[in-house]
Amino acid sequence: MLLQQNMKAVGLHRYLPIDHLESLIDVEIVKPIPQGRDVLVRVKAISVNPVDVKVRSPKERVETAPRILGWDVAGVVEQVGSACTLFQIGDEVYYAGSITRPGGNSEYHLVDERIVGNKPKNLSFAEAAALPLTGITAWEALFDRLGISQNPEDNKQKSILIIGAAGGVGSIATQLANWVGLTVVGTASRPETIQWAKAHGAHHLINHYEDFVPQLKQIGLESVHYIFCLNSTEKHWRNMAEAIAPQGKICSIVETEENLNMTLLKNKSVTFVWELMFTRAMYQTADMVEQYKLLNRIAELSDAGILQTTLTEQLEPINAANLRLAHAKLETGQTIGKIVLEKF
């Protein structure tokens, strides 16, 4: 009979403002045992994302068992379930996990192997932890949702507008769009975000607080073939409808506070599509393993020097105080790149 083991984690019982000491707390929970296609990962580094802040934000609900957040992990496979075929004990991995299961802010974490990738060899665990959620989102949006070809020859005369190019997802999407030969137009409004977006491959920058079309014309573009919206879908809706080319495609990751006027897209026969990187895991789709494949492709691009990690700040150790600090920084809306925490 196996003895039950506990592990350290950071979680919550109540959904509170981040300046409240109980908004995130240090806890001990039972160390899980992998079954089926799950692998148990010894967590080496984690990153924070806007989804963590959104899930943790104040609401009238109390959790009897601690809720564990965190959807960016890099670590080492500790155990594998009986049906696992993709990984072995000792493999170094990275992944974002599933929104419908406990997150990775714990010493050990259970995750389905089909949404896990081999960690880039050229990156530390901290550098790798900055990549999964933003990498999966950007990859799925560009290649699965917008249907962009990965052959640069197909994209020679094509352009993409990335709204929020200096953010976590925008920084990866900019690099990937550049890699496949698109003309990349990013939006940014501050000198430091403009510089960041240019450093990650944006050919042109425009201001998202101003009308898009006049700014596009100033850089020689009448319209763009693709738009990837990473900020306030409804606020930019009319600008996007005006800037998109006939038969172009728009993808957004930001849910709306109000109904969108889809008729604005009709005359141009424009496609609009959503991207949520949790969809495959949430619905256990038949193609879940595509996240394993794309994470491995991202790792290959990283190892080849084509894709850069967006880690900008490291905190140590992984505990409630440091996670509260990271959440507070994210809530300012002024962070550039990713904040990563290491070591319990």
XYZ file of C-alpha atoms in Angstrom:
344
model
C 0.000 0.000 0.000
C 1.387 3.352 -1.072
C 1.576 6.075 1.534
C -0.147 9.316 0.614
C 2.351 12.093 -0.088
C 1.746 15.811 0.074
C 3.268 18.603 -1.986
C 3.547 22.378 -1.864
C 1.250 24.521 -4.008
C -0.148 28.025 -4.287
C -3.918 28.302 -4.484
C -7.013 30.118 -3.297
C -10.211 29.540 -1.377
C -11.748 32.950 -2.005
C -11.648 35.191 -5.067
C -10.190 38.434 -3.761
C -8.349 41.596 -4.881
C -4.658 40.842 -5.339
C -3.599 43.147 -2.488
C -5.474 40.871 -0.062
C -3.096 38.394 1.638
C -5.578 35.556 1.083
C -5.994 36.180 -2.663
C -3.269 33.572 -3.186
C -2.026 31.392 -0.338
C 0.625 28.744 0.279
C -0.998 25.329 0.746
C -0.168 21.646 0.917
C -2.193 19.270 -1.223
C -2.034 15.574 -2.081
C 0.587 14.641 -4.660
C -1.372 13.108 -7.560
C -0.717 9.765 -9.274
C -0.854 9.582 -13.089
C -3.261 7.223 -14.814
C -4.131 6.632 -18.457
C -2.469 9.201 -20.709
C -1.534 11.576 -17.886
C 2.071 12.323 -17.009
C 3.170 13.632 -13.612
C 5.597 16.524 -14.030
C 8.015 17.828 -11.409
C 7.503 21.571 -11.866
C 10.695 23.575 -12.355
C 9.303 26.924 -13.536
C 5.941 28.570 -14.140
C 4.764 31.725 -15.878
C 1.769 33.977 -15.274
C -0.767 35.052 -17.904
C -3.845 37.291 -18.081
C -5.986 34.145 -17.754
C -4.588 33.639 -14.220
C -5.664 37.153 -13.271
C -9.077 36.692 -14.875
C -9.771 33.399 -13.084
C -8.570 34.789 -9.742
C -10.481 38.083 -10.011
C -13.043 38.867 -7.257
C -16.300 36.940 -7.414
C -18.854 35.547 -4.966
C -17.650 31.987 -4.654
C -15.725 29.982 -2.071
C -13.696 26.852 -2.837
C -13.721 24.146 -0.152
C -10.522 22.617 -1.547
C -7.799 25.038 -2.677
C -8.079 25.975 -6.345
C -4.699 25.841 -8.066
C -4.073 28.230 -10.973
C -1.212 28.430 -13.467
C -1.169 27.571 -17.163
C 2.487 27.728 -18.188
C 4.846 25.038 -16.920
C 8.318 23.707 -17.646
C 9.559 20.662 -15.772
C 10.643 17.024 -15.801
C 8.458 13.934 -16.201
C 8.379 12.151 -12.834
C 5.883 9.347 -13.600
C 3.759 8.256 -16.551
C 0.291 6.720 -16.785
C -0.186 3.204 -18.105
C -1.410 4.377 -21.531
C 1.353 6.945 -22.178
C 3.342 6.555 -25.403
C 4.878 9.992 -25.996
C 7.052 10.535 -22.910
C 9.289 8.671 -20.490
C 10.460 9.377 -16.949
C 13.187 12.035 -17.037
C 12.002 13.836 -20.183
C 12.173 17.632 -19.991
C 8.836 19.114 -21.040
C 6.817 22.302 -21.325
C 3.087 22.927 -21.744
C 0.100 25.097 -20.822
C -2.322 22.459 -19.512
C -6.097 22.565 -19.332
C -8.359 25.263 -17.871
C -10.761 22.530 -16.661
C -8.115 20.853 -14.435
C -5.923 22.079 -11.570
C -3.194 24.422 -12.801
C 0.543 24.048 -12.543
C 1.331 26.241 -9.528
C 2.368 23.184 -7.531
C 5.470 21.051 -6.970
C 4.042 18.282 -9.154
C 1.379 18.525 -11.834
C -0.793 16.065 -13.747
C -1.313 16.770 -17.444
C -2.479 14.826 -20.495
C 0.594 13.954 -22.571
C -1.194 14.939 -25.804
C -0.941 18.643 -24.894
C 2.691 18.486 -23.709
C 5.826 19.186 -25.753
C 9.529 18.441 -25.421
C 11.233 21.470 -23.866
C 13.465 23.461 -26.240
C 16.998 22.202 -25.682
C 18.559 25.654 -25.930
C 16.375 27.183 -23.218
C 16.491 27.027 -19.440
C 13.364 25.889 -17.623
C 12.557 29.541 -16.847
C 12.934 30.590 -20.481
C 10.837 27.645 -21.642
C 8.046 28.349 -19.125
C 7.425 31.695 -20.829
C 6.469 30.037 -24.130
C 3.654 27.453 -24.028
C 0.386 29.356 -23.600
C 1.373 32.256 -25.836
C 3.054 29.941 -28.321
C 0.061 27.621 -28.633
C -2.340 30.567 -28.954
C -0.287 32.290 -31.639
C 0.342 29.068 -33.588
C -3.283 27.934 -33.558
C -4.532 31.413 -34.482
C -2.196 31.861 -37.435
C -2.104 28.364 -38.878
C -5.284 26.622 -37.695
C -7.808 29.464 -37.465
C -6.562 31.943 -40.106
C -5.238 29.161 -42.313
C -1.970 30.943 -43.117
C 0.506 28.901 -45.150
C 3.854 28.065 -43.538
C 5.527 28.369 -46.945
C 7.032 31.883 -47.272
C 6.597 31.688 -51.070
C 2.817 31.725 -50.555
C 2.945 34.873 -48.415
C 5.206 37.175 -50.431
C 2.494 39.711 -51.198
C 0.441 39.182 -48.036
C 0.214 41.179 -44.818
C -1.044 40.736 -41.278
C -2.077 43.304 -38.688
C -1.426 42.199 -35.099
C -3.345 44.327 -32.609
C -1.307 44.289 -29.405
C 1.980 43.181 -30.974
C 4.064 43.790 -27.834
C 1.976 41.559 -25.563
C 2.715 37.942 -24.700
C 0.817 36.370 -27.599
C 1.627 39.267 -29.932
C 5.364 38.829 -29.380
C 5.197 35.197 -30.511
C 2.700 35.835 -33.331
C 4.952 38.577 -34.702
C 7.917 36.210 -34.827
C 5.903 33.396 -36.428
C 4.301 35.710 -39.016
C 7.730 37.032 -39.916
C 9.074 33.473 -40.207
C 6.415 32.542 -42.807
C 7.135 35.612 -44.923
C 4.217 37.913 -44.136
C 4.558 41.678 -43.982
C 3.897 42.246 -40.289
C 2.160 45.400 -39.092
C 1.885 45.629 -35.321
C 0.057 48.055 -33.091
C 1.738 49.680 -30.103
C 1.488 53.092 -28.476
C 4.428 53.520 -26.086
C 8.089 53.946 -27.077
C 9.086 50.823 -25.130
C 6.351 48.654 -26.677
C 7.143 49.957 -30.165
C 10.795 49.055 -29.642
C 9.872 45.595 -28.290
C 7.585 44.827 -31.253
C 10.236 45.914 -33.756
C 12.852 43.782 -32.001
C 10.572 40.747 -32.387
C 10.017 41.199 -36.113
C 7.300 43.789 -36.775
C 8.072 45.565 -40.062
C 5.741 48.481 -39.339
C 4.012 49.861 -36.233
C 0.782 51.829 -36.048
C -1.096 53.278 -33.073
C -4.198 51.366 -31.937
C -5.706 54.578 -30.499
C -6.011 56.069 -33.998
C -7.856 55.036 -37.172
C -6.103 52.132 -38.869
C -6.666 52.795 -42.593
C -4.956 56.237 -42.810
C -1.960 54.808 -40.933
C -1.809 51.768 -43.219
C -1.877 54.023 -46.274
C 1.090 55.948 -44.876
C 3.153 52.742 -44.990
C 1.912 51.840 -48.467
C -0.884 49.388 -47.640
C -4.494 49.837 -48.715
C -5.613 46.944 -46.512
C -4.304 43.785 -44.824
C -5.036 40.152 -45.649
C -5.167 38.974 -42.034
C -5.885 40.575 -38.662
C -5.057 38.992 -35.305
C -6.789 40.878 -32.478
C -5.332 40.544 -28.982
C -7.023 43.506 -27.341
C -10.650 44.670 -26.936
C -12.413 43.100 -29.913
C -15.391 45.480 -29.818
C -13.247 48.613 -29.494
C -11.335 47.757 -32.664
C -14.222 46.164 -34.562
C -15.003 49.019 -36.982
C -11.304 49.682 -37.583
C -10.766 45.994 -38.350
C -13.758 45.877 -40.718
C -12.366 48.870 -42.603
C -8.758 47.642 -42.716
C -9.314 44.014 -43.743
C -8.973 43.155 -47.429
C -11.861 41.639 -49.379
C -12.016 37.901 -48.592
C -9.604 38.474 -45.720
C -9.703 36.785 -42.325
C -9.905 38.134 -38.767
C -9.126 36.155 -35.611
C -9.581 37.360 -32.035
C -8.791 35.881 -28.636
C -10.687 38.511 -26.616
C -14.324 37.924 -25.710
C -16.633 40.883 -26.223
C -18.624 42.923 -23.735
C -21.218 43.745 -26.406
C -22.641 42.244 -29.595
C -20.548 42.697 -32.736
C -22.089 44.053 -35.944
C -21.193 41.178 -38.239
C -22.843 42.940 -41.173
C -19.756 45.154 -41.409
C -17.916 42.111 -42.812
C -20.565 40.991 -45.313
C -19.726 42.964 -48.462
C -16.083 41.905 -48.300
C -16.965 38.245 -47.570
C -14.648 38.392 -44.574
C -14.107 35.399 -42.276
C -14.176 35.967 -38.512
C -12.955 33.227 -36.172
C -12.188 32.817 -32.470
C -9.101 31.220 -30.940
C -8.953 29.686 -27.468
C -5.950 27.462 -26.839
C -7.847 25.516 -24.155
C -10.499 24.261 -26.607
C -8.768 21.013 -27.543
C -8.140 19.972 -23.941
C -11.491 21.271 -22.678
C -13.502 19.223 -25.160
C -11.041 16.304 -25.490
C -11.123 16.798 -29.266
C -9.951 14.047 -31.574
C -6.990 16.212 -32.606
C -5.726 16.996 -29.084
C -2.319 15.611 -30.022
C -1.851 18.545 -32.408
C -0.749 20.588 -29.370
C 1.998 18.045 -28.691
C 3.074 18.405 -32.324
C 3.000 22.200 -32.436
C 4.861 22.551 -29.131
C 7.578 20.353 -30.596
C 7.679 22.540 -33.723
C 7.974 25.642 -31.536
C 10.827 23.947 -29.667
C 12.559 23.227 -32.989
C 12.190 26.876 -34.036
C 13.597 27.955 -30.685
C 16.555 25.584 -30.979
C 17.187 26.911 -34.507
C 17.298 30.497 -33.223
C 14.179 31.485 -35.189
C 11.869 31.951 -32.200
C 12.952 33.849 -29.089
C 11.559 33.398 -25.588
C 9.760 36.455 -24.233
C 10.909 36.075 -20.624
C 11.676 39.518 -19.160
C 11.472 39.028 -15.379
C 12.263 36.129 -13.029
C 11.085 35.715 -9.435
C 12.233 33.098 -6.926
C 10.953 31.038 -5.169
C 7.497 29.906 -6.295
C 5.298 30.966 -3.384
C 2.132 32.945 -2.712
C 3.932 36.235 -2.037
C 5.782 36.153 -5.354
C 2.706 35.039 -7.280
C 0.700 37.895 -5.762
C 3.475 40.247 -6.888
C 3.391 38.806 -10.414
C -0.419 39.104 -10.593
C -0.235 42.713 -9.390
C 2.279 43.541 -12.116
C 0.057 41.957 -14.759
C -2.965 43.898 -13.542
C -1.219 47.203 -14.327
C -1.459 46.394 -18.034
C 2.044 47.784 -18.475
C 4.129 44.602 -18.435
C 6.247 43.729 -21.464
C 7.154 40.084 -22.016
C 6.581 37.337 -19.489
C 7.109 37.039 -15.723
C 8.445 33.628 -14.685
C 8.795 32.055 -11.236
C 11.253 29.288 -10.377
C 11.868 26.788 -7.556
C 9.605 25.879 -4.660
